Coordinates of C-alpha atoms in Angstrom, one line a residue:
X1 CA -79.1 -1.5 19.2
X2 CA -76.6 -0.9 16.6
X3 CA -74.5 -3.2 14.3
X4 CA -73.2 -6.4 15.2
X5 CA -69.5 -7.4 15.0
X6 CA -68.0 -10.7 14.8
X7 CA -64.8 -10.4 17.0
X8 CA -63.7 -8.4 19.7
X9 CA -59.9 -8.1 19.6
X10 CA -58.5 -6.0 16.9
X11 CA -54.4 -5.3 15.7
X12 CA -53.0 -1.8 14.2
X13 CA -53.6 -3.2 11.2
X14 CA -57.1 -3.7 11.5
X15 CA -57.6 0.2 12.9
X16 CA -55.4 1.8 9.7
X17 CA -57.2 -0.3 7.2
X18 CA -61.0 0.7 8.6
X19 CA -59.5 4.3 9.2
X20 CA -58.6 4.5 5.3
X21 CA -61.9 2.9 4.3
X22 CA -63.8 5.2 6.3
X23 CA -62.2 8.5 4.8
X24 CA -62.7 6.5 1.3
X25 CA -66.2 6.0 2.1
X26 CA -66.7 9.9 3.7
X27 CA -65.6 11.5 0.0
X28 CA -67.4 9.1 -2.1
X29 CA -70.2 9.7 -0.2
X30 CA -69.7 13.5 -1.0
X31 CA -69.1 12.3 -4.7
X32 CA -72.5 10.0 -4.6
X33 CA -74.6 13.0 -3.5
X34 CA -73.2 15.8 -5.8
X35 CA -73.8 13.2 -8.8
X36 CA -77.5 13.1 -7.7
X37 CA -77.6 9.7 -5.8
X38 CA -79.7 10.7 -3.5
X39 CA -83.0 10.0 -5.9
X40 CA -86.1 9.5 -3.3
X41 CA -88.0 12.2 -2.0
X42 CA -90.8 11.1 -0.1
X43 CA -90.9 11.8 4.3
X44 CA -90.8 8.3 5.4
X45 CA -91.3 7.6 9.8
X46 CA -90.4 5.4 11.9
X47 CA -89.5 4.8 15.3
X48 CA -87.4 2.3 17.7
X49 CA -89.0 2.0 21.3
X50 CA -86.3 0.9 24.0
X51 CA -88.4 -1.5 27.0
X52 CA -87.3 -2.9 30.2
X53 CA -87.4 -6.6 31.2
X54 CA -88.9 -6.8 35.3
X55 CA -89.7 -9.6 37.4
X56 CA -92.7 -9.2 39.8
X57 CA -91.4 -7.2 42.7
X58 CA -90.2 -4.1 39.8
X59 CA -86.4 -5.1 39.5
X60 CA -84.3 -5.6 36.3
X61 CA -84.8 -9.0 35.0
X62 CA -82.1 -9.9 32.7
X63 CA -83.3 -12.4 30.6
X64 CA -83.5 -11.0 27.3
X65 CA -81.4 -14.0 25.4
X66 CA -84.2 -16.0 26.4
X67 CA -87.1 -14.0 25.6
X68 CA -85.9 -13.2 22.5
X69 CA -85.6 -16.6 21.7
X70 CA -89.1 -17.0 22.7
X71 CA -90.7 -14.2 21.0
X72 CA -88.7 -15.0 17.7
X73 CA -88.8 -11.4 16.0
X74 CA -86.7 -9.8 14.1
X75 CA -88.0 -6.5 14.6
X76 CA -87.4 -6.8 18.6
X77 CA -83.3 -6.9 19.3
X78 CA -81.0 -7.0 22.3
X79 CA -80.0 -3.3 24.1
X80 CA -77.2 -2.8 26.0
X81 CA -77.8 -4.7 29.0
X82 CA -79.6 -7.9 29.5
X83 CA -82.9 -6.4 31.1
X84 CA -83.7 -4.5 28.2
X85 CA -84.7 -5.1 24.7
X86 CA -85.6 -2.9 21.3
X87 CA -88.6 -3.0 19.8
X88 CA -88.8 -1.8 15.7
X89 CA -91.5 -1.2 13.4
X90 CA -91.9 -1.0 9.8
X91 CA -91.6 2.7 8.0
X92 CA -94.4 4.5 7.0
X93 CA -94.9 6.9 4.8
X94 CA -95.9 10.4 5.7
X95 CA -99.6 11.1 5.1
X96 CA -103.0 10.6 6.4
X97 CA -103.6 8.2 8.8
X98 CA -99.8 7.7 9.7
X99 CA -100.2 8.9 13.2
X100 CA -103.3 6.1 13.8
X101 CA -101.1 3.5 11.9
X102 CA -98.1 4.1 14.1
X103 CA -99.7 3.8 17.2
X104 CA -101.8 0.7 15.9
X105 CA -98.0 -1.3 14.9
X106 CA -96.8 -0.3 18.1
X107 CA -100.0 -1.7 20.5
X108 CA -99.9 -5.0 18.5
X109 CA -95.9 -5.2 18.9
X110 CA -96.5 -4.1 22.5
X111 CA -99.2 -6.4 23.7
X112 CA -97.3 -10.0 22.2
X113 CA -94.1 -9.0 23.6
X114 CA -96.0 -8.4 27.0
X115 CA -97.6 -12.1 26.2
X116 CA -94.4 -13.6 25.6
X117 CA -93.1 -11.8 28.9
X118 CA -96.1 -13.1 30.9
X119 CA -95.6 -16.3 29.9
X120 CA -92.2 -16.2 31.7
X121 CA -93.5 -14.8 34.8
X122 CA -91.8 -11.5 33.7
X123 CA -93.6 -8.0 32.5
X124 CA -92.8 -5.4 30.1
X125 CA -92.2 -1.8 30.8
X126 CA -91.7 1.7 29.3
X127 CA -89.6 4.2 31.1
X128 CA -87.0 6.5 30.4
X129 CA -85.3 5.6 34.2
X130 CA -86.4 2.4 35.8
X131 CA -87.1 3.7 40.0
X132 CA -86.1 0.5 41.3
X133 CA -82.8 0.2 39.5
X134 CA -79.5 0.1 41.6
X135 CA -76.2 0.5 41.0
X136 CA -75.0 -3.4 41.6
X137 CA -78.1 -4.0 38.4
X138 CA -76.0 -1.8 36.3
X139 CA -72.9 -4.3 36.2
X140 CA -70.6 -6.0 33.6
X141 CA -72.6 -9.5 34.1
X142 CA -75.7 -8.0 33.1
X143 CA -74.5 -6.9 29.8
X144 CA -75.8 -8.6 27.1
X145 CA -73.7 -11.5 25.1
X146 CA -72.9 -9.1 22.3
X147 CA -69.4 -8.4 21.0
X148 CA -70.6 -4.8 20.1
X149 CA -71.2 -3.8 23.3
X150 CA -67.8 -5.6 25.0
X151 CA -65.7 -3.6 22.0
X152 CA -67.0 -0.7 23.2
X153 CA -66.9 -1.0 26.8
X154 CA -63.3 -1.4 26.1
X155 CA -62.2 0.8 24.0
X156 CA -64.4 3.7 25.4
X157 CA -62.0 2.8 29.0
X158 CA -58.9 2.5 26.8
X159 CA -59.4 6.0 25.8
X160 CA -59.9 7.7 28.7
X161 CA -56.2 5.7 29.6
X162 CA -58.3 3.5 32.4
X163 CA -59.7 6.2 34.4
X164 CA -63.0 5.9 35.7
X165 CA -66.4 7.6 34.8
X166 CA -67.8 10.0 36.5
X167 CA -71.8 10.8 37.2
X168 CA -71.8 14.3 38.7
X169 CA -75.6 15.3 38.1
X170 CA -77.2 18.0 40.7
X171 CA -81.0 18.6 40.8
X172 CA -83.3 18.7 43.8
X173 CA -81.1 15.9 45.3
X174 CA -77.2 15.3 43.9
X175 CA -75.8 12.3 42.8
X176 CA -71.9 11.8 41.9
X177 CA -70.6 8.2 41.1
X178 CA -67.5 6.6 39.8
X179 CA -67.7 3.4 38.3
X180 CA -65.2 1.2 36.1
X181 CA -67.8 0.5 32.9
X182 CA -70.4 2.0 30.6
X183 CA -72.9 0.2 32.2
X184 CA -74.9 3.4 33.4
X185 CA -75.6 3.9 30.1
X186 CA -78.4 1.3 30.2
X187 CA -80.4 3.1 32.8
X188 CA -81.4 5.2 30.5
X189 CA -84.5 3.9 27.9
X190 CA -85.7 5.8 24.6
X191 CA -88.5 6.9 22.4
X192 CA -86.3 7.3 18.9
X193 CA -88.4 9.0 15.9
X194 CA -87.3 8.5 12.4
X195 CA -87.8 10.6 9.4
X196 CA -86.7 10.2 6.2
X197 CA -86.5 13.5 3.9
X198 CA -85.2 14.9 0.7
X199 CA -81.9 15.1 0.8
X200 CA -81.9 18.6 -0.7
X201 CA -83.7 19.9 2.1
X202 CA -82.2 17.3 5.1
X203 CA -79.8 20.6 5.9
X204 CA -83.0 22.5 7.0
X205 CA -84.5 19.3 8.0
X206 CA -81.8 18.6 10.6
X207 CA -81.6 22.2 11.9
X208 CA -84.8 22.4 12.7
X209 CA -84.7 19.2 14.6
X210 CA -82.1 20.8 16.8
X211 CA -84.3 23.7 17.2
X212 CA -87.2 21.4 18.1
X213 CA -85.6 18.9 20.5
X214 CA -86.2 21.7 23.4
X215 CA -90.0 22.3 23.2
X216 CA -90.4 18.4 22.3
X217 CA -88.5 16.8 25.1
X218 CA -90.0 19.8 27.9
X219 CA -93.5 18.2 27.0
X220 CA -92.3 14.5 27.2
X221 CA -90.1 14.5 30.2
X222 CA -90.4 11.3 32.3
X223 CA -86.7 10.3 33.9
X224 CA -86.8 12.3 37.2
X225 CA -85.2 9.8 39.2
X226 CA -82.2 7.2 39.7
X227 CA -80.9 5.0 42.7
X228 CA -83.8 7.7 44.7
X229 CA -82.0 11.0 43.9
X230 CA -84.3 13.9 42.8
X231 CA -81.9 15.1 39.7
X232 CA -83.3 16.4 36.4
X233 CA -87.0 16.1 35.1
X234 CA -85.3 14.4 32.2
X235 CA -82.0 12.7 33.9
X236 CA -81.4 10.4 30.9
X237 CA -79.8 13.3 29.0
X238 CA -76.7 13.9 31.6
X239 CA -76.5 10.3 32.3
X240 CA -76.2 9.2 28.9
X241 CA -73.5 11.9 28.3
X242 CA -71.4 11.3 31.3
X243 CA -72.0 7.6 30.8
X244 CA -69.7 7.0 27.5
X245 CA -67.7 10.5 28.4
X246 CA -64.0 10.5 26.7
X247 CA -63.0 13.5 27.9
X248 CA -63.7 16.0 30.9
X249 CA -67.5 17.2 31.7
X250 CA -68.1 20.6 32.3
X251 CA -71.9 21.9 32.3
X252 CA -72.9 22.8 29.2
X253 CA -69.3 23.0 27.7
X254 CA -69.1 20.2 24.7
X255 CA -65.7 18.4 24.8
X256 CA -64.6 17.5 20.8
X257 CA -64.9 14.0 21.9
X258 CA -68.1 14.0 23.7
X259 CA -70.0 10.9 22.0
X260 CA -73.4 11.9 23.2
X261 CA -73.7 15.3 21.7
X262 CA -76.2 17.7 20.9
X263 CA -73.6 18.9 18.2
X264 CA -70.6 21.8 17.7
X265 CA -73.1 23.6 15.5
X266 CA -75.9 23.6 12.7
X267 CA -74.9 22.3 9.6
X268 CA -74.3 25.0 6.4
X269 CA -76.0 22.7 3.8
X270 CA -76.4 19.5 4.3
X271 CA -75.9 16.7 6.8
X272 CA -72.9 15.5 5.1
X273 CA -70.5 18.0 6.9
X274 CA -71.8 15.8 10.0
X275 CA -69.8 12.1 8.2
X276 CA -67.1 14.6 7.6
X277 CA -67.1 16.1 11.6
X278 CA -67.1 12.3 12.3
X279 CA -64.2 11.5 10.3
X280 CA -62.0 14.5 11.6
X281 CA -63.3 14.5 15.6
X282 CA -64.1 11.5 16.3
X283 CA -61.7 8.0 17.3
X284 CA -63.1 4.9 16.1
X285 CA -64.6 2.8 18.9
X286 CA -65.1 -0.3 16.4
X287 CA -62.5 -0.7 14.1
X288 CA -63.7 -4.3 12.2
X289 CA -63.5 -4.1 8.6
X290 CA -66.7 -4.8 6.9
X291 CA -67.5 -7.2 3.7
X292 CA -70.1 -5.5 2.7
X293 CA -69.5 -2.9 -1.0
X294 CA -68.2 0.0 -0.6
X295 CA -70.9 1.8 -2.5
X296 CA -73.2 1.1 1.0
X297 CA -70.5 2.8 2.9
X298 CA -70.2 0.2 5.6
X299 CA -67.7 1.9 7.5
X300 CA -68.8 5.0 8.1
X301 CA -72.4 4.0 8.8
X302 CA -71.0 1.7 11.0
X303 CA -68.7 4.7 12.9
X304 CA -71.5 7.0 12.9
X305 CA -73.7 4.2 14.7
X306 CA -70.9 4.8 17.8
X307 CA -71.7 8.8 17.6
X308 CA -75.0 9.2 19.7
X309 CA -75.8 13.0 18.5
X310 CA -78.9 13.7 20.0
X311 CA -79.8 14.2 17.4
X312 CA -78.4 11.6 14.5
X313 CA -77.9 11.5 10.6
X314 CA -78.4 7.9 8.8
X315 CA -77.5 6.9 5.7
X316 CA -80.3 3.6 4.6
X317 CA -81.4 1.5 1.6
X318 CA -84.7 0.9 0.8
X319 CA -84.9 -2.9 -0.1
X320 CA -84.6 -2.0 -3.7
X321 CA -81.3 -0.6 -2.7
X322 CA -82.0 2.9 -3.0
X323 CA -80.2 5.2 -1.1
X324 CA -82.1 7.9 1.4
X325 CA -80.6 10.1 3.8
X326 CA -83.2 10.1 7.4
X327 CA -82.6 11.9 10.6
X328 CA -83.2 10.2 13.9
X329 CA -84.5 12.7 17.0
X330 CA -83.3 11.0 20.1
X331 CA -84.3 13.2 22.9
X332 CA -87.6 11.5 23.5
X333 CA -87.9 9.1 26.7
X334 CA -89.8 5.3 26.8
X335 CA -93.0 5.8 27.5
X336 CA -95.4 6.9 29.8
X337 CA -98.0 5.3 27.6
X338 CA -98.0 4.2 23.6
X339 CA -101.0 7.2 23.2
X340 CA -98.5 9.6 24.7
X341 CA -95.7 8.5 22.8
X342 CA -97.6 9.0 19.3
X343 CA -98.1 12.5 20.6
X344 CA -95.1 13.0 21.1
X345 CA -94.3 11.8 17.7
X346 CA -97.2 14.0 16.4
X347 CA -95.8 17.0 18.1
X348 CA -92.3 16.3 16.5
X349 CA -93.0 15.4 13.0
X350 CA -94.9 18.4 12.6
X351 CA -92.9 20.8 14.3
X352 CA -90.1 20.0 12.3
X353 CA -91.8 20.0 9.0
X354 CA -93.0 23.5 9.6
X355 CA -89.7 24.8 10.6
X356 CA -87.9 23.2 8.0
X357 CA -90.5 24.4 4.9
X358 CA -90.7 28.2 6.4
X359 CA -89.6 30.7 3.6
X360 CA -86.5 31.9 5.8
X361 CA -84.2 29.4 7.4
X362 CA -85.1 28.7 11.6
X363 CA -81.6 28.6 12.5
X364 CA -81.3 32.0 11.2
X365 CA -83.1 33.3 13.4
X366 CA -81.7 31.2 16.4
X367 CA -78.0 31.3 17.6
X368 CA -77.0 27.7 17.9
X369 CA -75.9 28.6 21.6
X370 CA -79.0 29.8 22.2
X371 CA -81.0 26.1 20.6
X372 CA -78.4 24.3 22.8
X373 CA -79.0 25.9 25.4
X374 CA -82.9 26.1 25.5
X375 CA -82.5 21.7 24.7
X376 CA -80.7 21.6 28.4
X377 CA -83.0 23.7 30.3
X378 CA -85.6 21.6 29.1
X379 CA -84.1 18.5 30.2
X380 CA -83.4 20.1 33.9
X381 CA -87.0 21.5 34.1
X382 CA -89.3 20.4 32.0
X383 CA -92.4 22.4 31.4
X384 CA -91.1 24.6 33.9
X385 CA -87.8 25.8 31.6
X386 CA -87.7 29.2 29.4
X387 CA -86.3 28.9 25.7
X388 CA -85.7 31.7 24.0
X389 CA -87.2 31.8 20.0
X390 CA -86.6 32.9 16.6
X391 CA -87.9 36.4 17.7
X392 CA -85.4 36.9 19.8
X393 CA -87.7 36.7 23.1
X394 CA -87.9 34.4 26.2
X395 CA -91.0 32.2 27.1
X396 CA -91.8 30.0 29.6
X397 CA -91.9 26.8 27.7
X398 CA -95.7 26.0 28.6
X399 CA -96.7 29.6 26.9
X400 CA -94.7 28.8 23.8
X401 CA -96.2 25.6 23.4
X402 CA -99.8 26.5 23.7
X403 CA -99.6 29.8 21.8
X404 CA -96.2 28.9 19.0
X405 CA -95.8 25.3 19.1
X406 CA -99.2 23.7 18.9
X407 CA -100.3 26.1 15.6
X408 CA -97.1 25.3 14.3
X409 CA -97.6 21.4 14.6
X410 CA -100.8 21.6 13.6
X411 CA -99.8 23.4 10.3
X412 CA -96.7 20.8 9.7
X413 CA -99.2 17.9 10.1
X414 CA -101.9 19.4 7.6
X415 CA -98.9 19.9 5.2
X416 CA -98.3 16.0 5.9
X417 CA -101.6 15.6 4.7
X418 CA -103.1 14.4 7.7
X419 CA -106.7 15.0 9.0
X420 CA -108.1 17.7 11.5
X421 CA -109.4 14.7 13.3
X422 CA -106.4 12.4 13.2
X423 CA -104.2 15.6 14.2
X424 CA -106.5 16.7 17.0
X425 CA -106.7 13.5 18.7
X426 CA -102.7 13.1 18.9
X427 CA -102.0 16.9 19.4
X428 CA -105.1 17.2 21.7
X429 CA -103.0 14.9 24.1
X430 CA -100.1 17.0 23.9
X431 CA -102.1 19.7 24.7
X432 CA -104.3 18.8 27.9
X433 CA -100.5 17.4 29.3
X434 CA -99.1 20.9 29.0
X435 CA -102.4 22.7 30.4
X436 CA -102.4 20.4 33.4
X437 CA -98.5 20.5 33.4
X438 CA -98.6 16.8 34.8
X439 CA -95.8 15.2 32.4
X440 CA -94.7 11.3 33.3
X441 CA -91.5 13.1 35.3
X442 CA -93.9 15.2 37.1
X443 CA -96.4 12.7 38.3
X444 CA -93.3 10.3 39.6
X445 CA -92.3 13.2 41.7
X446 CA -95.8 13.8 42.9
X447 CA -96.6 10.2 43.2
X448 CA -93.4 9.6 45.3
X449 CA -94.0 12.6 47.8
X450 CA -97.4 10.4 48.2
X451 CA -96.1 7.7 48.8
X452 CA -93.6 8.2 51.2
X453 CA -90.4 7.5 48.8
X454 CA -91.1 3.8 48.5
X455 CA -89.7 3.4 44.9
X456 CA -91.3 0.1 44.5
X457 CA -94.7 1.2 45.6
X458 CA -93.8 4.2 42.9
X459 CA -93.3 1.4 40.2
X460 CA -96.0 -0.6 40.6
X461 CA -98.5 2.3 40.3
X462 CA -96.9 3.5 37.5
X463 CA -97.0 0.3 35.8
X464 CA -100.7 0.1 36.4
X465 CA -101.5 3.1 34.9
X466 CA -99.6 2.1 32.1
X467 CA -101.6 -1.0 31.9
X468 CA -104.7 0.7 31.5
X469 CA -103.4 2.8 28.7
X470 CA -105.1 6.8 29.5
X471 CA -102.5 9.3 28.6
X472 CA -100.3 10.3 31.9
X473 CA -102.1 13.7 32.5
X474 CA -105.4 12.1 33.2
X475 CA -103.7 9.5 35.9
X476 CA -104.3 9.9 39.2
X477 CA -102.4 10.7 42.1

């Protein structure tokens, strides 16, 4: 969701004096890692699962003020609009058994927030593009009664001098919009992995993430669809850009302002050179000074929560106050099911913990044009997209994955210390999804065409399967 702010108008004043705190906090933060601040260095996960609030007949039900109250969680926050909602977990620490322990913490979350939803004739669901979503849905009244989210509404049309945004996305079908808000931007519903690391390997940590977030998101695709249109197997990703654009888009072409990025390039050494991008590129969208020390660099964490890299750095405490630096993959879509999801998660964390430990850097061996690249084809294709690897070749993503990626997974996970068993049952999914190349984007497609278009009809089949809990390659059409 992103932090909080108390007021929504701000003066000159108020901009200059969070603009000088946040280069302040950007060199000390240099300053705190050279000295060695950075002390822990265990792999800590964690994840943030974004959920949609629907009445019976499938349509946005924006009610989440009251079902918050109602459920009474901390861990489970507003989103954007008022139809959806965040749920959190506690972090885990890297080792056996994490995989089990994740998907365990997010069932029990799951099933009392579905309770709590029954129990006002409402029903949860997990989706990266709801099918029966409309444009009117996606409207200013719907947003939720947050001074965040009206700040930035605001100032991200204040800086694009009151013109409108525009959706231009063309797949199978085309779709090209204008509207006067951000609102779009809540169409589109997440899987979010955390993973803490060293900070004296987070450089090679977050470069291989990049590298990663095309193979990953190919297997996991599941947003083929919005207001009907056909458009990419993974349509969250050009939504989501367009939907907060500041400047012009233009294909693959990465305006400096672009706040959903997939980044300008790897990072030399460290992930600190990202705080320092941040400071130079980016306007501040919140300017409200903060109370809190210095030393927890309040404004620049709370900048950088206003940057939605697809991939993102964060700067946390542990509740000893340690410091740790943690990367945040963001490709991932909600859903299908919570057993795909923790494959996913499986696929990821040990993907990136084998690149990132390999005796030669990944991202020497991969132009960062060429990563970037391979992350977009992904998201228009799916398992049908190419990507070109380290070697310098191109494979169809579906070869890679059964012949590169898997082995390499299954090696980062060992190295994690997990199980053959615990990493075959999660991988194993993974695996029998990319053989039967039925993904959650794929069946919708499939499921539509059988159904004669009728979204709702789409929806409700959907959400059965989901019910039931078998992975989306074994559902039926």
């Amino acid at each position: 969701m992103g932090q909080e702010i108390n007021r929504t108008r701000f003066s000159a004043a108020d901009l200059e004096q969070f603009s000088a705190r946040l280069a302040g906090e950007t060199a000390a933060l240099r300053s705190f890692a050279q000295s060695g601040g950075f002390t822990d260095v265990r792999y800590v996960a964690g994840f943030e699962l974004e959920a949609w609030l629907l009445d019976h007949a499938g349509r946005p039900n924006p009610i989440n003020e009251a079902y918050l109250r109602a459920l009474s969680d901390p861990l489970v926050v507003p989103e954007l609009s008022r139809f959806n909602v965040e749920l959190n977990a506690p972090p885990l620490e890297m080792g056996a058994g994490v995989l089990a322990a994740m998907e365990e913490s997010l069932l029990t979350t799951w099933d009392r927030c579905q309770r709590v939803a029954h129990g006002m004739d409402a029903v949860l669901a997990m989706i990266g593009i709801l099918p029966t979503i409309r444009d009117e849905d996606l409207c200013l009244a719907n947003m939720s009664a947050m001074n965040r989210f009206d700040v930035l509404n605001a100032q991200v049309l204040q800086q694009r001098g009151g013109a409108p945004i525009r959706i231009d996305i063309e797949g199978t079908d085309q779709l090209h919009l204008r509207r006067p808000d951000v609102m779009l931007e809540a169409a589109t519903t997440s899987f979010q992995l955390h993973l803490q690391v060293p900070f004296d390997l987070a450089g090679r940590y977050y470069n291989a993430s990049l590298i990663t977030c095309a193979p990953l998101l190919a297997a996991a695709v599941n947003s083929p669809l919005l207001f009907g249109q056909r458009l990419w197997q993974e349509t969250r990703v050009p939504l989501f850009e367009q939907s907060v654009e500041l400047g012009g888009y233009n294909g693959l072409a990465e305006p400096s302002v672009r706040r959903v990025t997939f980044g300008r390039d790897y990072v030399a050494r460290s992930p600190l050179e990202l705080f320092e991008e941040n400071l130079e590129h980016y306007p501040v969208l919140l300017p409200m000074p903060q109370a809190e020390a210095a030393a927890r660099f309040p404004h620049l964490r709370l900048h950088n929560g206003a940057i939605w890299r697809w991939v993102r750095p964060l700067i946390g405490f542990d509740a000893a106050g340690q410091a740790h630096v943690r990367l945040e993959q963001r490709v991932l879509p909600s859903g299908p099911t919570v057993l795909d999801m923790t494959a996913n998660a499986a696929l990821y964390f040990g993907l990136v913990h084998a690149l990132a430990r390999q005796p030669g850097a990944a991202e020497s061996g991969l132009p960062f044009a060429d990563a970037r690249a391979n992350f977009y084809a992904a998201a228009r294709h799916g398992l049908q997209a190419e990507l070109t690897w380290l070697d310098g070749r191109r494979y169809p993503v579906r070869d890679w994955l059964l012949e590169i990626g898997l082995p390499l997974a299954r090696q980062g996970l060992r190295d994690f210390g997990l199980s053959d068993a615990e990493i075959e049952h999660y991988l194993g999914v993974v695996e029998a999804r990319v053989r039967s190349g039925q993904t959650g984007a794929a069946w919708q497609l499939q499921r539509l065409a059988r159904v004669g278009g009728d979204l709702h009809r789409l929806t409700d089949d959907y959400l059965d399967n989901q019910r039931a809990g078998a992975p989306v390659h074994e559902w039926n059409l």
